[in-house]
GROMACS .gro file of C-alpha atoms in nm:
model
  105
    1UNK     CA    1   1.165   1.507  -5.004
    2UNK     CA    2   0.846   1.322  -4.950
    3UNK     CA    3   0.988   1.104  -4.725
    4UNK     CA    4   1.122   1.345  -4.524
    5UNK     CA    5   0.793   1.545  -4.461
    6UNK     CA    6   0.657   1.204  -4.363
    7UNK     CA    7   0.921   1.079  -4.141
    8UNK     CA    8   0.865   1.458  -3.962
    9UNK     CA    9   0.543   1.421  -3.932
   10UNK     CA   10   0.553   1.053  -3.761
   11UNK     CA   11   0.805   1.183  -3.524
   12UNK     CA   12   0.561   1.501  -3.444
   13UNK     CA   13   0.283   1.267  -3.378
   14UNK     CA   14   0.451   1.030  -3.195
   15UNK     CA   15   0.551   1.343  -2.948
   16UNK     CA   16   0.241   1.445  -2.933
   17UNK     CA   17   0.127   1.066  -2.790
   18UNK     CA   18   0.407   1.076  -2.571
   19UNK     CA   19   0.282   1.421  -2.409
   20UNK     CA   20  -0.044   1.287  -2.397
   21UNK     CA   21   0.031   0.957  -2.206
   22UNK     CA   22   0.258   1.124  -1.957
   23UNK     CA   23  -0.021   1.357  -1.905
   24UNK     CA   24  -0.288   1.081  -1.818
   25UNK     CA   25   0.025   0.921  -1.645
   26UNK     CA   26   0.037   1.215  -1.419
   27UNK     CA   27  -0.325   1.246  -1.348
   28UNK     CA   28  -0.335   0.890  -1.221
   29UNK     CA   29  -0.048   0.916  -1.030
   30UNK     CA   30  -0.214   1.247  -0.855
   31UNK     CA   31  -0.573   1.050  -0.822
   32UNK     CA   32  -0.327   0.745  -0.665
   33UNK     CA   33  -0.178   0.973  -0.430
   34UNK     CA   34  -0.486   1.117  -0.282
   35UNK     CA   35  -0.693   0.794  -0.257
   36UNK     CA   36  -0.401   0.665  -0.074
   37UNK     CA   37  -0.374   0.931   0.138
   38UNK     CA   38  -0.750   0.964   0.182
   39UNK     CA   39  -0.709   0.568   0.280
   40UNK     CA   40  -0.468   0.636   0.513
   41UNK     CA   41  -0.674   0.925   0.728
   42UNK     CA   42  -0.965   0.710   0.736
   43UNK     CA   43  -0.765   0.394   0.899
   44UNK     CA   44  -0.597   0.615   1.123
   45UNK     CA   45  -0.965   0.760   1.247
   46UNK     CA   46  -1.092   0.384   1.286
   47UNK     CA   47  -0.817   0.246   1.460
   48UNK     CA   48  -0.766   0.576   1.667
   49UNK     CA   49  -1.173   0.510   1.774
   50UNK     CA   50  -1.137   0.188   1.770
   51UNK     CA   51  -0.822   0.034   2.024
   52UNK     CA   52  -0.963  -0.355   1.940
   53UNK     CA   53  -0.926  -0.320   1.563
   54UNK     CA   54  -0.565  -0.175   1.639
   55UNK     CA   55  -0.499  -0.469   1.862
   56UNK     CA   56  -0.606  -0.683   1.604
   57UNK     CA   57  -0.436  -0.538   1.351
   58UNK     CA   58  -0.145  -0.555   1.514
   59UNK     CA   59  -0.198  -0.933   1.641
   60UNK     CA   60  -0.234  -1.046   1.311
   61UNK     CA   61   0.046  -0.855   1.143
   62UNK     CA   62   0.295  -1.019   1.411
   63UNK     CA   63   0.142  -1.386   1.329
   64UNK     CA   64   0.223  -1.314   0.901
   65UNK     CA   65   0.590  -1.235   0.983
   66UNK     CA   66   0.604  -1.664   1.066
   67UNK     CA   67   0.500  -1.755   0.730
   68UNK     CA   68   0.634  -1.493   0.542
   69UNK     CA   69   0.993  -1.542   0.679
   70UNK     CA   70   0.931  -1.950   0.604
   71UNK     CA   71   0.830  -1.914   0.234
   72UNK     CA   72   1.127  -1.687   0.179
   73UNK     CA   73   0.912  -1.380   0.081
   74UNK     CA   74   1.014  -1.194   0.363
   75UNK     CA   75   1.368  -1.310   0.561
   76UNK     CA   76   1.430  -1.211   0.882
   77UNK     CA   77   1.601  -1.366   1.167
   78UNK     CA   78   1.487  -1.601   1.441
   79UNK     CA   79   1.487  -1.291   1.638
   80UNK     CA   80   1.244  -1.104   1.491
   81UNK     CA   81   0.987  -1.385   1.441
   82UNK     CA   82   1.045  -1.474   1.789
   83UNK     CA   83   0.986  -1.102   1.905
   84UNK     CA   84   0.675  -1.109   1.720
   85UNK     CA   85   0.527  -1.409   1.818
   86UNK     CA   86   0.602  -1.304   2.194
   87UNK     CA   87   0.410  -0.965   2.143
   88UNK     CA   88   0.138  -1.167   1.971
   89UNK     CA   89   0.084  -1.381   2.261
   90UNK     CA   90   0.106  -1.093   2.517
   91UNK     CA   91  -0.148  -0.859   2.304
   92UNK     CA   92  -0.334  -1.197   2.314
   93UNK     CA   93  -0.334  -1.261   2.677
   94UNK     CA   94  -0.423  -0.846   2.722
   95UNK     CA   95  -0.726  -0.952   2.480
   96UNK     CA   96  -0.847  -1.233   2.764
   97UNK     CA   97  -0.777  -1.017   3.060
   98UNK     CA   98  -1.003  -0.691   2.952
   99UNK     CA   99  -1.303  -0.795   2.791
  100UNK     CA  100  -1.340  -0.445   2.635
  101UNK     CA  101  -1.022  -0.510   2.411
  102UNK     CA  102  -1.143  -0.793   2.248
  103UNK     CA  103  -1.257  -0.769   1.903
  104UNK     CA  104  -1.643  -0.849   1.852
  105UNK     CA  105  -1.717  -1.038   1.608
   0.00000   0.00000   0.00000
């Protein structure tokens, strides 16, 4: 009988920390969605005022699909990497020809 009333009350309390961490599990997923989104408005307002940094941005995210697709942690095909490296060059070139495009450092 003894056992019983124990074995009932472990199970209670281990509900009872199983409510409690999907609680806190749910407020930090809630907290991570807002900061991300908060993130997100924020880089859309700098880039938006800012057409270098989104050059930039873009440049350098075109020269990491190289590597990426040569260590095997991102496969593509020669097409894509060769697409990218061709708009990486031509936002490059852009960069030379205006003056107001290129990022200062």
């Amino acid at each position: 009988m003894k056992e019983e009333v124990l074995v009932q009350k472990r199970q209670a309390s281990k509900s009872i920390n199983n409510l409690e961490n999907n609680r806190a599990q749910r407020e930090f997923d809630w907290i991570a969605r807002i900061k991300s989104k908060a993130f997100l408005v924020l880089l859309f307002q700098i880039v938006g005022n800012n057409p270098p940094v989104l050059l930039d941005i873009v440049k350098n995210l075109c020269d990491l699909t190289l590597p990426l697709d040569k260590m095997g942690i991102c496969k593509t095909n020669s097409g894509v990497v060769g697409f990218c490296g061709l708009l990486s060059s031509i936002l490059s070139i852009l960069a030379l020809m205006h003056p107001a495009l290129k990022l200062k450092a």
